CSV table of C-alpha atoms and ligand atoms in Angstrom, one decimal:
chain,number,residue,atom,x,y,z
A,1,MET,CA,-2.3,26.1,-6.2
A,2,ARG,CA,-3.7,22.4,-6.7
A,3,LEU,CA,-6.0,21.8,-9.8
A,4,LEU,CA,-7.8,18.6,-10.6
A,5,GLY,CA,-7.1,17.6,-14.2
A,6,ILE,CA,-9.8,15.5,-16.7
A,7,GLU,CA,-8.6,14.4,-20.1
A,8,THR,CA,-11.2,11.8,-22.1
A,9,SER,CA,-10.4,13.3,-25.9
A,10,CYS,CA,-9.2,9.6,-27.5
A,11,ASP,CA,-9.5,6.4,-25.6
A,12,GLU,CA,-8.0,7.3,-21.9
A,13,THR,CA,-10.2,8.3,-18.8
A,14,ALA,CA,-7.9,10.1,-17.1
A,15,ALA,CA,-8.1,12.4,-14.2
A,16,ALA,CA,-4.6,13.9,-11.9
A,17,ILE,CA,-4.2,16.3,-8.9
A,18,VAL,CA,-1.4,18.7,-9.6
A,19,GLU,CA,0.2,21.3,-7.3
A,20,ARG,CA,2.2,24.1,-8.6
A,21,ASP,CA,4.6,26.6,-6.0
A,22,ASP,CA,4.4,30.4,-6.5
A,23,ALA,CA,8.1,29.7,-8.0
A,24,GLY,CA,6.4,27.7,-11.1
A,25,HIS,CA,7.3,24.1,-9.6
A,26,GLY,CA,5.4,21.4,-10.3
A,27,ARG,CA,4.2,18.0,-8.5
A,28,ILE,CA,1.9,15.8,-9.2
A,29,LEU,CA,-0.1,14.2,-6.1
A,30,SER,CA,-1.4,11.8,-8.3
A,31,ASN,CA,-2.0,10.4,-11.9
A,32,ILE,CA,-4.8,8.0,-12.4
A,33,VAL,CA,-5.0,6.8,-16.2
A,34,ARG,CA,-7.7,4.0,-17.3
A,35,SER,CA,-6.9,2.8,-20.6
A,36,GLN,CA,-9.6,1.6,-23.1
A,37,LEU,CA,-7.4,-0.9,-25.1
A,38,ASP,CA,-9.3,-3.6,-24.4
A,39,GLU,CA,-12.7,-1.9,-25.7
A,40,HIS,CA,-11.6,-1.2,-28.6
A,41,ALA,CA,-9.3,-4.5,-29.5
A,42,PRO,CA,-12.1,-6.3,-31.5
A,43,TYR,CA,-12.1,-3.5,-34.1
A,44,GLY,CA,-8.6,-2.8,-34.8
A,45,GLY,CA,-9.0,1.0,-33.8
A,46,VAL,CA,-10.4,3.5,-31.6
A,47,VAL,CA,-14.3,3.6,-32.2
A,48,PRO,CA,-15.8,6.7,-31.0
A,49,GLU,CA,-19.4,6.0,-30.1
A,50,LEU,CA,-17.5,3.1,-27.2
A,51,ALA,CA,-14.8,5.7,-26.4
A,52,ALA,CA,-17.6,8.2,-25.3
A,53,ARG,CA,-19.9,5.7,-23.3
A,54,ALA,CA,-16.7,4.5,-21.7
A,55,HIS,CA,-16.3,7.7,-20.4
A,56,VAL,CA,-19.1,8.3,-18.9
A,57,SER,CA,-18.7,5.0,-17.2
A,58,HIS,CA,-15.5,5.4,-15.8
A,59,LEU,CA,-14.9,9.4,-15.3
A,60,ASP,CA,-16.3,9.4,-11.8
A,61,HIS,CA,-14.6,6.9,-10.1
A,62,ILE,CA,-11.2,8.0,-11.8
A,63,ILE,CA,-11.8,11.7,-10.4
A,64,ALA,CA,-12.8,10.2,-7.1
A,65,ARG,CA,-9.6,8.3,-6.8
A,66,ALA,CA,-7.3,10.8,-8.2
A,67,ALA,CA,-8.5,12.9,-5.0
A,68,ALA,CA,-8.3,9.9,-2.9
A,69,GLU,CA,-5.0,9.2,-3.8
A,70,ALA,CA,-3.7,13.1,-3.4
A,71,GLY,CA,-5.3,12.7,0.1
A,72,ILE,CA,-7.5,16.1,-0.5
A,73,LEU,CA,-11.1,16.9,-1.0
A,74,LEU,CA,-12.4,17.9,-4.4
A,75,SER,CA,-13.3,20.8,-2.6
A,76,GLU,CA,-9.9,21.6,-1.5
A,77,VAL,CA,-8.7,22.1,-5.1
A,78,ASP,CA,-8.4,26.2,-6.6
A,79,ALA,CA,-9.7,25.1,-10.1
A,80,ILE,CA,-10.8,22.6,-12.5
A,81,ALA,CA,-8.9,21.8,-15.5
A,82,ALA,CA,-10.3,19.9,-18.2
A,83,THR,CA,-9.2,18.7,-22.2
A,84,ALA,CA,-11.6,21.1,-24.3
A,85,GLY,CA,-10.4,20.0,-27.6
A,86,PRO,CA,-8.8,18.6,-29.9
A,87,GLY,CA,-10.3,15.6,-30.1
A,88,LEU,CA,-13.4,12.9,-30.4
A,89,ILE,CA,-16.1,15.2,-29.5
A,90,GLY,CA,-18.0,12.8,-27.5
A,91,GLY,CA,-15.6,12.0,-25.4
A,92,VAL,CA,-14.6,15.8,-24.7
A,93,LEU,CA,-17.9,16.7,-23.5
A,94,VAL,CA,-18.1,14.3,-21.5
A,95,GLY,CA,-14.9,15.4,-20.0
A,96,LEU,CA,-15.5,19.2,-20.1
A,97,THR,CA,-19.1,19.3,-19.1
A,98,THR,CA,-18.4,17.1,-15.8
A,99,ALA,CA,-15.6,20.1,-15.1
A,100,LYS,CA,-18.4,22.4,-16.0
A,101,ALA,CA,-20.8,20.7,-13.1
A,102,LEU,CA,-17.5,20.5,-10.3
A,103,ALA,CA,-16.7,24.0,-11.4
A,104,ALA,CA,-20.6,25.2,-10.5
A,105,ALA,CA,-21.3,23.0,-8.1
A,106,LEU,CA,-17.6,23.8,-5.9
A,107,GLY,CA,-17.2,27.4,-7.0
A,108,LYS,CA,-14.3,27.0,-8.9
A,109,PRO,CA,-12.7,28.7,-11.9
A,110,LEU,CA,-12.7,26.4,-14.6
A,111,ILE,CA,-10.0,26.1,-17.4
A,112,ALA,CA,-10.7,24.7,-20.6
A,113,VAL,CA,-7.5,23.4,-21.8
A,114,ASN,CA,-6.4,22.8,-25.2
A,115,HIS,CA,-4.8,18.9,-25.3
A,116,LEU,CA,-2.2,20.0,-27.5
A,117,GLU,CA,-1.2,22.6,-24.9
A,118,GLY,CA,-0.8,20.0,-22.3
A,119,HIS,CA,1.9,18.0,-24.4
A,120,ALA,CA,3.4,21.0,-25.2
A,121,LEU,CA,3.6,22.2,-21.6
A,122,THR,CA,4.9,18.7,-19.7
A,123,ALA,CA,8.4,19.4,-20.0
A,124,ARG,CA,8.2,22.1,-17.6
A,125,LEU,CA,6.2,20.1,-15.0
A,126,THR,CA,9.0,17.5,-15.0
A,127,ASP,CA,12.2,19.2,-16.0
A,128,GLY,CA,11.2,23.1,-15.2
A,129,LEU,CA,11.8,23.8,-18.4
A,130,GLN,CA,12.0,27.6,-19.2
A,131,PHE,CA,10.7,29.1,-22.4
A,132,PRO,CA,11.4,28.7,-25.7
A,133,TYR,CA,12.1,25.3,-27.0
A,134,GLN,CA,11.2,23.5,-29.7
A,135,LEU,CA,8.5,20.6,-29.2
A,136,LEU,CA,8.6,17.5,-31.7
A,137,LEU,CA,4.6,16.0,-30.8
A,138,VAL,CA,4.3,12.5,-32.1
A,139,SER,CA,1.7,10.5,-31.1
A,140,GLY,CA,-1.5,8.5,-32.9
A,141,GLY,CA,-3.1,11.8,-33.9
A,142,HIS,CA,-0.4,14.6,-34.4
A,143,SER,CA,3.3,14.9,-35.8
A,144,GLN,CA,4.4,18.4,-35.4
A,145,PHE,CA,6.9,20.7,-34.8
A,146,VAL,CA,5.9,23.7,-32.8
A,147,LEU,CA,8.3,26.5,-31.3
A,148,VAL,CA,7.1,26.9,-27.8
A,149,ARG,CA,7.7,30.5,-27.1
A,150,GLY,CA,5.5,31.0,-23.8
A,151,VAL,CA,1.9,30.1,-22.3
A,152,GLY,CA,-0.5,30.5,-25.0
A,153,ASP,CA,2.4,31.5,-27.5
A,154,TYR,CA,2.6,28.9,-30.3
A,155,GLU,CA,4.4,29.0,-33.7
A,156,ARG,CA,3.8,25.7,-35.9
A,157,TRP,CA,7.1,25.2,-38.0
A,158,GLY,CA,5.9,22.1,-39.7
A,159,THR,CA,3.0,19.1,-39.6
A,160,THR,CA,2.1,16.1,-41.2
A,161,ILE,CA,0.7,16.1,-44.7
A,162,ASP,CA,-1.6,13.1,-44.3
A,163,ASP,CA,-1.0,10.2,-41.5
A,164,ALA,CA,0.4,10.7,-38.0
A,165,LEU,CA,3.6,9.3,-37.0
A,166,GLY,CA,1.7,6.9,-34.5
A,167,GLU,CA,-0.9,6.2,-36.8
A,168,ALA,CA,1.7,5.2,-40.0
A,169,PHE,CA,2.9,2.5,-36.6
A,170,ASP,CA,-0.6,1.4,-36.5
A,171,LYS,CA,-1.4,1.0,-40.0
A,172,VAL,CA,1.8,-1.0,-40.8
A,173,ALA,CA,0.9,-3.1,-37.3
A,174,LYS,CA,-2.6,-4.0,-38.9
A,175,LEU,CA,-1.5,-4.9,-42.1
A,176,LEU,CA,1.1,-7.5,-40.8
A,177,GLY,CA,-1.6,-8.5,-38.4
A,178,LEU,CA,0.3,-7.4,-35.6
A,179,GLY,CA,-1.9,-6.1,-32.8
A,180,ASN,CA,-2.8,-2.8,-31.7
A,181,PRO,CA,-1.6,-0.1,-30.5
A,182,GLY,CA,1.1,-0.9,-33.4
A,183,GLY,CA,3.9,1.1,-32.3
A,184,PRO,CA,5.2,-1.4,-29.4
A,185,GLU,CA,4.8,-4.3,-31.7
A,186,VAL,CA,6.4,-3.1,-34.5
A,187,GLU,CA,9.6,-2.0,-32.1
A,188,SER,CA,9.2,-5.4,-30.7
A,189,GLN,CA,9.4,-6.9,-34.2
A,190,ALA,CA,11.9,-4.7,-35.8
A,191,LYS,CA,14.7,-5.7,-32.8
A,192,SER,CA,15.2,-9.0,-34.5
A,193,GLY,CA,14.7,-7.8,-38.3
A,194,ASP,CA,16.7,-7.1,-40.3
A,195,ALA,CA,16.4,-2.9,-41.5
A,196,SER,CA,18.5,-3.2,-44.5
A,197,ARG,CA,16.2,-5.7,-46.4
A,198,PHE,CA,13.7,-3.1,-47.9
A,199,LYS,CA,14.6,0.3,-49.1
A,200,PHE,CA,11.3,1.8,-48.2
A,201,PRO,CA,11.2,5.4,-49.4
A,202,ARG,CA,11.5,9.0,-47.1
A,203,PRO,CA,8.7,10.8,-48.5
A,204,LEU,CA,9.3,14.4,-48.6
A,205,LEU,CA,12.9,14.3,-47.3
A,206,ARG,CA,14.7,15.9,-50.2
A,207,GLU,CA,12.4,19.0,-49.7
A,208,ASP,CA,13.3,22.5,-47.5
A,209,ARG,CA,10.5,22.3,-45.1
A,210,LEU,CA,9.2,21.0,-41.5
A,211,ASP,CA,6.3,18.8,-42.7
A,212,PHE,CA,6.0,15.0,-42.5
A,213,SER,CA,4.5,12.5,-44.8
A,214,PHE,CA,3.9,8.9,-43.9
A,215,SER,CA,1.3,7.3,-46.7
A,216,GLY,CA,3.5,7.0,-48.9
A,217,LEU,CA,6.1,4.7,-46.6
A,218,LYS,CA,2.9,2.8,-45.5
A,219,THR,CA,1.6,2.4,-49.1
A,220,ALA,CA,4.9,1.3,-50.0
A,221,VAL,CA,5.5,-1.1,-47.1
A,222,ARG,CA,1.5,-2.8,-48.0
A,223,LEU,CA,3.5,-3.0,-51.6
A,224,ALA,CA,6.4,-4.8,-50.3
A,225,ALA,CA,4.1,-7.2,-48.1
A,226,GLU,CA,2.2,-7.7,-50.7
A,227,GLN,CA,4.6,-9.2,-53.1
A,228,ILE,CA,6.7,-11.9,-50.4
A,229,ALA,CA,3.1,-12.7,-48.9
A,230,PRO,CA,2.6,-15.6,-47.7
A,231,LEU,CA,5.1,-13.3,-45.2
A,232,THR,CA,7.1,-15.8,-42.8
A,233,PRO,CA,7.9,-14.3,-39.3
A,234,LYS,CA,11.1,-13.1,-40.6
A,235,ASP,CA,9.8,-11.2,-43.1
A,236,VAL,CA,7.5,-9.7,-40.6
A,237,ALA,CA,10.4,-8.8,-38.6
A,238,ASP,CA,12.7,-7.5,-41.6
A,239,ILE,CA,9.5,-5.2,-42.7
A,240,CYS,CA,9.4,-3.7,-39.5
A,241,ALA,CA,13.0,-3.0,-39.0
A,242,SER,CA,13.1,-1.5,-42.3
A,243,PHE,CA,10.0,0.9,-41.7
A,244,GLN,CA,11.2,1.8,-38.5
A,245,LEU,CA,14.4,2.8,-39.7
A,246,ALA,CA,12.8,4.7,-42.5
A,247,VAL,CA,10.9,6.9,-40.1
A,248,THR,CA,13.7,7.4,-37.7
A,249,ASP,CA,15.5,8.6,-40.2
A,250,ILE,CA,12.8,10.7,-41.4
A,251,VAL,CA,12.4,12.4,-37.6
A,252,THR,CA,16.0,12.3,-37.1
A,253,THR,CA,16.1,14.5,-40.1
A,254,ARG,CA,13.6,16.9,-39.7
A,255,SER,CA,14.6,17.4,-36.1
A,256,ALA,CA,18.3,18.3,-37.1
A,257,SER,CA,16.4,20.7,-39.4
A,258,ALA,CA,13.9,22.1,-36.6
A,259,LEU,CA,17.5,22.5,-34.7
A,260,ALA,CA,19.0,24.4,-37.4
A,261,ARG,CA,16.1,26.9,-37.7
A,262,PHE,CA,16.0,27.2,-33.7
A,263,ARG,CA,19.5,28.3,-33.6
A,264,ALA,CA,19.2,30.6,-36.2
A,265,ASP,CA,15.6,32.3,-35.1
A,266,LEU,CA,16.2,32.4,-32.1
A,267,PRO,CA,20.6,33.0,-31.6
A,268,ASP,CA,20.1,34.0,-27.7
A,269,ALA,CA,18.1,30.7,-26.5
A,270,THR,CA,19.8,27.3,-25.5
A,271,PRO,CA,19.1,25.1,-28.4
A,272,THR,CA,16.3,22.4,-26.6
A,273,LEU,CA,14.6,20.3,-28.1
A,274,VAL,CA,11.5,18.0,-26.2
A,275,VAL,CA,10.0,15.1,-27.5
A,276,ALA,CA,6.0,14.2,-26.1
A,277,GLY,CA,3.3,12.1,-27.4
A,278,GLY,CA,3.1,8.3,-27.5
A,279,VAL,CA,5.7,7.4,-30.0
A,280,ALA,CA,8.3,9.2,-27.7
A,281,ALA,CA,8.4,5.8,-26.3
A,282,ASN,CA,10.3,4.4,-29.1
A,283,LYS,CA,13.6,3.8,-28.3
A,284,ALA,CA,15.3,3.3,-31.9
A,285,ILE,CA,13.7,6.9,-32.8
A,286,GLY,CA,14.7,8.3,-29.3
A,287,ASP,CA,18.4,6.9,-29.8
A,288,GLY,CA,18.3,8.8,-33.2
A,289,LEU,CA,17.2,12.0,-31.7
A,290,ARG,CA,19.6,12.0,-28.9
A,291,ARG,CA,22.3,11.9,-31.4
A,292,VAL,CA,20.6,14.5,-33.6
A,293,ALA,CA,20.5,16.6,-30.2
A,294,ALA,CA,24.3,16.0,-29.6
A,295,GLU,CA,25.6,16.5,-32.8
A,296,GLY,CA,23.7,19.9,-32.9
A,297,GLY,CA,24.9,21.0,-29.0
A,298,ALA,CA,20.8,20.8,-27.8
A,299,THR,CA,19.2,19.4,-25.3
A,300,LEU,CA,16.7,17.0,-25.4
A,301,ILE,CA,14.4,16.4,-23.1
A,302,VAL,CA,12.2,13.5,-23.2
A,303,PRO,CA,9.4,13.2,-20.1
A,304,PRO,CA,8.7,9.7,-18.6
A,305,ILE,CA,6.7,8.4,-20.6
A,306,PRO,CA,3.6,7.7,-18.6
A,307,LEU,CA,3.7,11.8,-19.1
A,308,CYS,CA,4.2,12.0,-22.7
A,309,THR,CA,1.2,9.7,-23.6
A,310,ASP,CA,-2.2,11.1,-22.9
A,311,ASN,CA,-2.7,12.0,-19.1
A,312,GLY,CA,-5.3,14.3,-16.5
A,313,ALA,CA,-1.6,15.6,-14.8
A,314,MET,CA,-0.8,17.6,-18.2
A,315,ILE,CA,-4.0,19.0,-18.3
A,316,ALA,CA,-4.2,20.0,-14.8
A,317,TRP,CA,-0.5,21.7,-15.2
A,318,ALA,CA,-1.6,23.3,-18.4
A,319,GLY,CA,-4.5,24.4,-16.7
A,320,ALA,CA,-2.3,25.8,-13.4
A,321,GLU,CA,0.0,27.6,-16.2
A,322,ARG,CA,-3.2,29.5,-17.2
A,323,LEU,CA,-4.5,29.9,-13.5
A,324,ALA,CA,-1.1,31.5,-12.5
A,325,LEU,CA,-1.7,34.1,-15.7
A,326,HIS,CA,-4.7,34.7,-14.1
A,327,GLU,CA,-6.6,33.1,-17.3
A,328,THR,CA,-9.9,31.2,-17.0
A,329,ASN,CA,-12.8,30.4,-18.9
A,330,GLY,CA,-16.8,30.8,-18.6
A,331,LEU,CA,-18.8,27.7,-18.0
A,332,ASP,CA,-20.3,28.7,-21.8
A,333,VAL,CA,-16.8,27.5,-23.4
A,334,SER,CA,-17.8,24.8,-26.0
A,335,ALA,CA,-16.4,21.8,-26.8
A,336,LYS,CA,-13.9,21.9,-30.0
A,337,ALA,CA,-13.0,19.0,-32.1
A,338,ARG,CA,-10.5,20.9,-34.1
A,339,TRP,CA,-8.1,23.3,-32.3
A,340,PRO,CA,-4.7,23.8,-33.9
A,341,LEU,CA,-2.3,25.4,-31.3
A,342,ASP,CA,-1.1,28.4,-33.3
A,343,SER,CA,-4.8,29.5,-33.9
A,344,ALA,CA,-6.2,32.6,-32.8
A,345,ASP,CA,-8.4,31.6,-29.9
A,346,MET,CA,-5.3,30.1,-28.2
A,347,GLY,CA,-4.6,33.5,-26.8
A,348,ARG,CA,-1.0,34.7,-26.8
A,349,VAL,CA,-1.2,34.9,-22.9
A,350,HIS,CA,2.1,35.0,-22.2
A,351,ALA,CA,5.3,35.8,-24.5
A,352,ALA,CA,8.8,34.2,-22.8
B,401,KG4,O1,-0.2,10.0,-27.4
B,401,KG4,P1,-0.9,8.7,-27.4
B,401,KG4,O2,-0.5,7.8,-26.5
B,401,KG4,O3,-2.1,8.7,-27.9
B,401,KG4,C1,-2.1,9.9,-28.8
B,401,KG4,O4,-2.4,9.5,-29.9
B,401,KG4,O5,-3.0,10.7,-28.3
B,401,KG4,O6,-0.1,8.1,-28.7
B,401,KG4,C2,-0.6,6.7,-29.1
B,401,KG4,C3,0.0,6.3,-30.6
B,401,KG4,C4,0.3,5.1,-30.8
B,401,KG4,O7,-0.3,5.2,-32.0
B,401,KG4,C5,1.0,4.2,-30.8
B,401,KG4,O8,1.1,3.2,-31.7
B,401,KG4,C6,2.6,5.0,-30.4
B,401,KG4,O9,1.8,5.9,-29.7
B,401,KG4,N1,3.3,4.2,-29.7
B,401,KG4,C7,4.7,3.5,-30.6
B,401,KG4,C8,4.9,3.3,-29.3
B,401,KG4,N2,4.3,3.2,-28.1
B,401,KG4,C9,3.1,3.7,-28.5
B,401,KG4,N3,5.1,3.8,-31.8
B,401,KG4,C10,6.2,3.5,-31.8
B,401,KG4,N4,7.3,3.0,-31.1
B,401,KG4,C11,6.6,2.7,-29.9
B,401,KG4,N5,7.5,2.2,-29.2
B,402,ZN,ZN1,-2.1,13.4,-27.1
């Protein structure tokens, strides 16, 4: 089967054509992503109304390009999948409404995909991974551990009680006067910095739970920066390195605990940790997770970075997994600004 996938939940307008064979193997035929970074740059963050307008302006030709690069006509796809949430509602509506129009006009099934399910199932597209596995999703909007048991069968083991990890990188970058998105800027500054200069807190780390908290750390960074202002380039690099070391500590310690719980709760399964979301691009965090996985006898899977960040292929693939289980949606399905992965309306379509 071949699916068109549409993603418009944040600041990427994306469409892809993905193929899934009867054995469950996936192949990406095209994957077009148009980032809106330039539109939002003057505002230091994503402006929802501008995002929705840009999706309106660009989605049609991004979809046409996805079909052209895959060498097929849209009438040749087996279904249309689109992100139906969670996300910025204006953008989600643009993508979902376009998908409904295409589904109605072409007489194809529609699949309303949970964006987080797209991230959660990507490792099955890229690595043919079997259920169950432990997912660490770290993006600009989410920081969570999810046990992925099957399509639609998710158990959230931990989440952030305040900022998402990518958001923490972005806010630290902003207060240091670095560009947006902040993650890559902070990582690049950290390379030449002294990570031992500032002792930033590791919030919640002593507690026996799998949740995250990053806002206290961000405040500690702000206070440290204010104390030594005006900042020299070396100060900025040292703050970035010390901050990155603190979050790496937090993420690796938590991931070790999540893997320990995985082994205890699922003694017959192969311990596997999958990382997804834009922060997966961070090399220091990736190296830390590789060490934790090796120490715990677990396999670490990090899909290629363009498939960790928002894209249409993950939405097409999640749609394909649902279509293979005969799970489709009516044209009356609504967009959702909030839609947790473990909510009842995800449907437990398949237990592993
Ligand atoms: O998954 P993503 O592309 O978009 C969503 O949030 O859905 O993630 C973007 C986030 C941003 O907060 C960005 O700063 C962060 O991922 N990020 C990084 C790095 N590259 C991107 N954070 C740390 N280190 C990086 N190298
Ligand atoms: Zn995302």
